[in-house]
PDB file of C-alpha atoms in Angstrom:
ATOM      1  CA  MET E   1     -31.013  17.197 -30.054  1.00  0.00           C
ATOM      2  CA  ILE E   2     -31.162  14.146 -28.107  1.00  0.00           C
ATOM      3  CA  SER E   3     -29.926  11.939 -31.059  1.00  0.00           C
ATOM      4  CA  ASN E   4     -26.840  13.829 -31.302  1.00  0.00           C
ATOM      5  CA  GLY E   5     -26.026  13.921 -27.725  1.00  0.00           C
ATOM      6  CA  LEU E   6     -26.027  10.376 -27.279  1.00  0.00           C
ATOM      7  CA  GLU E   7     -23.264   9.645 -29.735  1.00  0.00           C
ATOM      8  CA  ASN E   8     -20.983  12.289 -27.600  1.00  0.00           C
ATOM      9  CA  LEU E   9     -21.445  11.156 -24.237  1.00  0.00           C
ATOM     10  CA  ASP E  10     -18.929   9.437 -22.228  1.00  0.00           C
ATOM     11  CA  ASP E  11     -20.535   9.399 -18.594  1.00  0.00           C
ATOM     12  CA  ILE E  12     -22.881   6.466 -18.072  1.00  0.00           C
ATOM     13  CA  ASN E  13     -25.392   8.465 -16.327  1.00  0.00           C
ATOM     14  CA  ASN E  14     -26.145  10.601 -19.120  1.00  0.00           C
ATOM     15  CA  ILE E  15     -26.261   7.946 -21.626  1.00  0.00           C
ATOM     16  CA  LEU E  16     -29.047   6.764 -19.301  1.00  0.00           C
ATOM     17  CA  ALA E  17     -30.976   9.807 -19.066  1.00  0.00           C
ATOM     18  CA  VAL E  18     -30.937   9.935 -23.186  1.00  0.00           C
ATOM     19  CA  ILE E  19     -32.308   6.586 -22.978  1.00  0.00           C
ATOM     20  CA  ASP E  20     -35.026   7.003 -20.575  1.00  0.00           C
ATOM     21  CA  THR E  21     -36.021  10.443 -22.498  1.00  0.00           C
ATOM     22  CA  ILE E  22     -36.368   8.282 -25.220  1.00  0.00           C
ATOM     23  CA  LEU E  23     -38.326   5.367 -23.609  1.00  0.00           C
ATOM     24  CA  LEU E  24     -40.425   7.900 -21.389  1.00  0.00           C
ATOM     25  CA  GLU E  25     -41.846   9.134 -25.122  1.00  0.00           C
ATOM     26  CA  THR E  26     -45.637   8.970 -25.079  1.00  0.00           C
ATOM     27  CA  ASP E  27     -46.142   9.880 -28.852  1.00  0.00           C
ATOM     28  CA  TYR E  28     -45.215   6.750 -30.601  1.00  0.00           C
ATOM     29  CA  ASP E  29     -44.110   9.099 -33.663  1.00  0.00           C
ATOM     30  CA  ILE E  30     -41.751  10.945 -31.920  1.00  0.00           C
ATOM     31  CA  PHE E  31     -40.409   7.752 -29.864  1.00  0.00           C
ATOM     32  CA  LEU E  32     -39.598   5.915 -33.006  1.00  0.00           C
ATOM     33  CA  ASN E  33     -37.916   8.801 -34.593  1.00  0.00           C
ATOM     34  CA  LEU E  34     -35.935   9.356 -31.529  1.00  0.00           C
ATOM     35  CA  LEU E  35     -34.994   5.767 -31.674  1.00  0.00           C
ATOM     36  CA  LYS E  36     -33.904   5.778 -35.153  1.00  0.00           C
ATOM     37  CA  GLU E  37     -31.783   8.910 -35.039  1.00  0.00           C
ATOM     38  CA  SER E  38     -29.906   7.668 -32.037  1.00  0.00           C
ATOM     39  CA  LYS E  39     -27.037   5.779 -31.927  1.00  0.00           C
ATOM     40  CA  PHE E  40     -25.478   4.203 -29.029  1.00  0.00           C
ATOM     41  CA  PRO E  41     -21.860   5.364 -28.634  1.00  0.00           C
ATOM     42  CA  ARG E  42     -19.281   3.221 -30.333  1.00  0.00           C
ATOM     43  CA  LYS E  43     -16.715   1.698 -27.782  1.00  0.00           C
ATOM     44  CA  PRO E  44     -13.927   4.017 -28.412  1.00  0.00           C
ATOM     45  CA  ARG E  45     -10.212   3.120 -28.310  1.00  0.00           C
ATOM     46  CA  GLY E  46      -8.566   3.948 -24.821  1.00  0.00           C
ATOM     47  CA  ASP E  47     -12.230   3.812 -23.174  1.00  0.00           C
ATOM     48  CA  ALA E  48     -12.611   3.334 -19.390  1.00  0.00           C
ATOM     49  CA  GLU E  49     -13.555  -0.089 -19.543  1.00  0.00           C
ATOM     50  CA  SER E  50     -10.466  -0.742 -21.460  1.00  0.00           C
ATOM     51  CA  ARG E  51      -8.065   1.334 -19.499  1.00  0.00           C
ATOM     52  CA  ILE E  52     -10.023  -0.487 -16.190  1.00  0.00           C
ATOM     53  CA  ARG E  53      -9.059  -3.944 -17.725  1.00  0.00           C
ATOM     54  CA  LYS E  54      -5.829  -3.118 -18.761  1.00  0.00           C
ATOM     55  CA  LYS E  55      -4.928  -1.588 -14.932  1.00  0.00           C
ATOM     56  CA  ALA E  56      -6.462  -4.498 -13.798  1.00  0.00           C
ATOM     57  CA  ALA E  57      -4.156  -6.781 -15.603  1.00  0.00           C
ATOM     58  CA  GLU E  58      -0.994  -4.796 -14.602  1.00  0.00           C
ATOM     59  CA  LYS E  59      -1.760  -4.860 -11.092  1.00  0.00           C
ATOM     60  CA  PHE E  60      -2.519  -8.876 -11.577  1.00  0.00           C
ATOM     61  CA  ASN E  61       0.667  -9.309 -13.193  1.00  0.00           C
ATOM     62  CA  ASN E  62       2.514  -7.304 -10.639  1.00  0.00           C
ATOM     63  CA  LEU E  63       1.101  -9.348  -7.798  1.00  0.00           C
ATOM     64  CA  LYS E  64       1.982 -12.617  -9.593  1.00  0.00           C
ATOM     65  CA  LYS E  65       5.778 -11.249  -9.848  1.00  0.00           C
ATOM     66  CA  LYS E  66       5.655 -10.388  -6.012  1.00  0.00           C
ATOM     67  CA  THR E  67       4.894 -13.712  -4.819  1.00  0.00           C
ATOM     68  CA  TYR E  68       7.593 -15.479  -3.211  1.00  0.00           C
ATOM     69  CA  GLY E  69       6.423 -19.090  -3.975  1.00  0.00           C
ATOM     70  CA  TYR E  70       4.673 -22.205  -2.059  1.00  0.00           C
ATOM     71  CA  LYS E  71       4.495 -22.079   1.512  1.00  0.00           C
ATOM     72  CA  SER E  72       7.220 -25.076   1.651  1.00  0.00           C
ATOM     73  CA  GLU E  73       9.616 -23.176  -0.529  1.00  0.00           C
ATOM     74  CA  ILE E  74       9.389 -20.065   1.690  1.00  0.00           C
ATOM     75  CA  GLU E  75       9.829 -22.215   4.863  1.00  0.00           C
ATOM     76  CA  GLN E  76      13.038 -23.989   3.336  1.00  0.00           C
ATOM     77  CA  ASN E  77      14.257 -20.848   2.059  1.00  0.00           C
ATOM     78  CA  ILE E  78      14.000 -19.381   5.575  1.00  0.00           C
ATOM     79  CA  LEU E  79      15.780 -22.271   7.219  1.00  0.00           C
ATOM     80  CA  GLU E  80      18.527 -22.009   4.812  1.00  0.00           C
ATOM     81  CA  LYS E  81      19.306 -18.708   5.867  1.00  0.00           C
ATOM     82  CA  LYS E  82      18.685 -19.244   9.531  1.00  0.00           C
ATOM     83  CA  ASP E  83      22.266 -19.940  10.196  1.00  0.00           C
ATOM     84  CA  ASN E  84      23.937 -16.807   8.613  1.00  0.00           C
ATOM     85  CA  VAL E  85      21.152 -14.603   9.993  1.00  0.00           C
ATOM     86  CA  LEU E  86      22.002 -15.920  13.378  1.00  0.00           C
ATOM     87  CA  LEU E  87      25.681 -15.183  12.677  1.00  0.00           C
ATOM     88  CA  VAL E  88      25.053 -11.561  11.956  1.00  0.00           C
ATOM     89  CA  ILE E  89      23.307 -11.505  14.797  1.00  0.00           C
ATOM     90  CA  GLU E  90      25.933 -12.869  17.170  1.00  0.00           C
ATOM     91  CA  ILE E  91      28.576 -10.344  15.225  1.00  0.00           C
ATOM     92  CA  CYS E  92      26.416  -7.677  15.925  1.00  0.00           C
ATOM     93  CA  GLU E  93      25.829  -8.353  19.690  1.00  0.00           C
ATOM     94  CA  GLU E  94      29.824  -8.513  19.844  1.00  0.00           C
ATOM     95  CA  LEU E  95      30.215  -5.153  18.132  1.00  0.00           C
ATOM     96  CA  ARG E  96      27.816  -3.695  20.443  1.00  0.00           C
ATOM     97  CA  LYS E  97      29.865  -5.398  23.519  1.00  0.00           C
ATOM     98  CA  ARG E  98      33.238  -3.957  22.117  1.00  0.00           C
ATOM     99  CA  ILE E  99      31.846  -0.201  21.451  1.00  0.00           C
ATOM    100  CA  ASP E 100      30.522  -0.172  25.022  1.00  0.00           C
ATOM    101  CA  ILE E 101      33.768  -1.041  26.677  1.00  0.00           C
ATOM    102  CA  PHE E 102      35.206   1.335  23.949  1.00  0.00           C
ATOM    103  CA  LYS E 103      32.910   4.160  25.302  1.00  0.00           C
ATOM    104  CA  ALA E 104      33.505   3.165  29.072  1.00  0.00           C
ATOM    105  CA  GLU E 105      37.184   3.368  28.742  1.00  0.00           C
ATOM    106  CA  PHE E 106      37.473   6.784  26.659  1.00  0.00           C
ATOM    107  CA  ASN E 107      34.597   8.161  28.718  1.00  0.00           C
ATOM    108  CA  LEU E 108      33.027   8.524  25.347  1.00  0.00           C
ATOM    109  CA  TYR E 109      29.203   8.478  25.715  1.00  0.00           C
ATOM    110  CA  THR E 110      26.287   9.961  23.355  1.00  0.00           C
ATOM    111  CA  PHE E 111      23.148  11.399  25.180  1.00  0.00           C
ATOM    112  CA  PRO E 112      21.448   7.923  24.793  1.00  0.00           C
ATOM    113  CA  ASP E 113      24.548   6.445  26.551  1.00  0.00           C
ATOM    114  CA  ILE E 114      23.956   8.474  29.363  1.00  0.00           C
ATOM    115  CA  GLN E 115      19.928   8.252  29.397  1.00  0.00           C
ATOM    116  CA  LYS E 116      20.238   4.570  29.623  1.00  0.00           C
ATOM    117  CA  MET E 117      23.206   4.754  32.663  1.00  0.00           C
ATOM    118  CA  ALA E 118      20.958   7.314  34.437  1.00  0.00           C
ATOM    119  CA  LEU E 119      18.030   4.833  34.229  1.00  0.00           C
ATOM    120  CA  GLU E 120      20.126   1.697  35.556  1.00  0.00           C
ATOM    121  CA  LEU E 121      21.283   4.014  38.345  1.00  0.00           C
ATOM    122  CA  ILE E 122      17.426   4.702  39.439  1.00  0.00           C
ATOM    123  CA  LYS E 123      16.956   0.634  39.363  1.00  0.00           C
ATOM    124  CA  LYS E 124      19.285   0.631  42.419  1.00  0.00           C
ATOM    125  CA  PRO E 125      17.287   1.266  45.641  1.00  0.00           C
ATOM    126  CA  ASP E 126      20.236   2.859  47.632  1.00  0.00           C
ATOM    127  CA  ILE E 127      20.580   5.445  45.035  1.00  0.00           C
ATOM    128  CA  CYS E 128      16.768   5.936  44.650  1.00  0.00           C
ATOM    129  CA  ARG E 129      16.720   6.592  48.557  1.00  0.00           C
ATOM    130  CA  GLU E 130      19.325   9.151  48.097  1.00  0.00           C
ATOM    131  CA  ILE E 131      18.265  11.097  45.282  1.00  0.00           C
ATOM    132  CA  LYS E 132      14.622  11.401  47.407  1.00  0.00           C
ATOM    133  CA  SER E 133      16.476  12.551  50.343  1.00  0.00           C
ATOM    134  CA  SER E 134      18.429  15.234  48.556  1.00  0.00           C
TER     135      SER E 134
END
């Protein structure tokens, strides 16, 4: 009964319970018999420990692949791209200005545009007083 159970157990708690049962046996002959008949489970292929180790190795290797390099290399890379990034920002700002001019020229506004204009109007004190008085 106990000796057969130990070979097929996957759960460490069950293994420990069986071992405790063997160790707590008060009759020496029964203890010896249980001990001789019991076999500790072999480490099966694909057991949890191997899977955990394999998963940990995968995570570690993925982490190594996702690093960018030494701090000095990262700083150098950023500095090399700085001019390009500033140029893209400048182009975006110019595009935004031209779109705003186009919208104003043809009265083509989106709701966020109207909302922004309303907030700008409220910032003017004379318009604020006029809204309060009406």
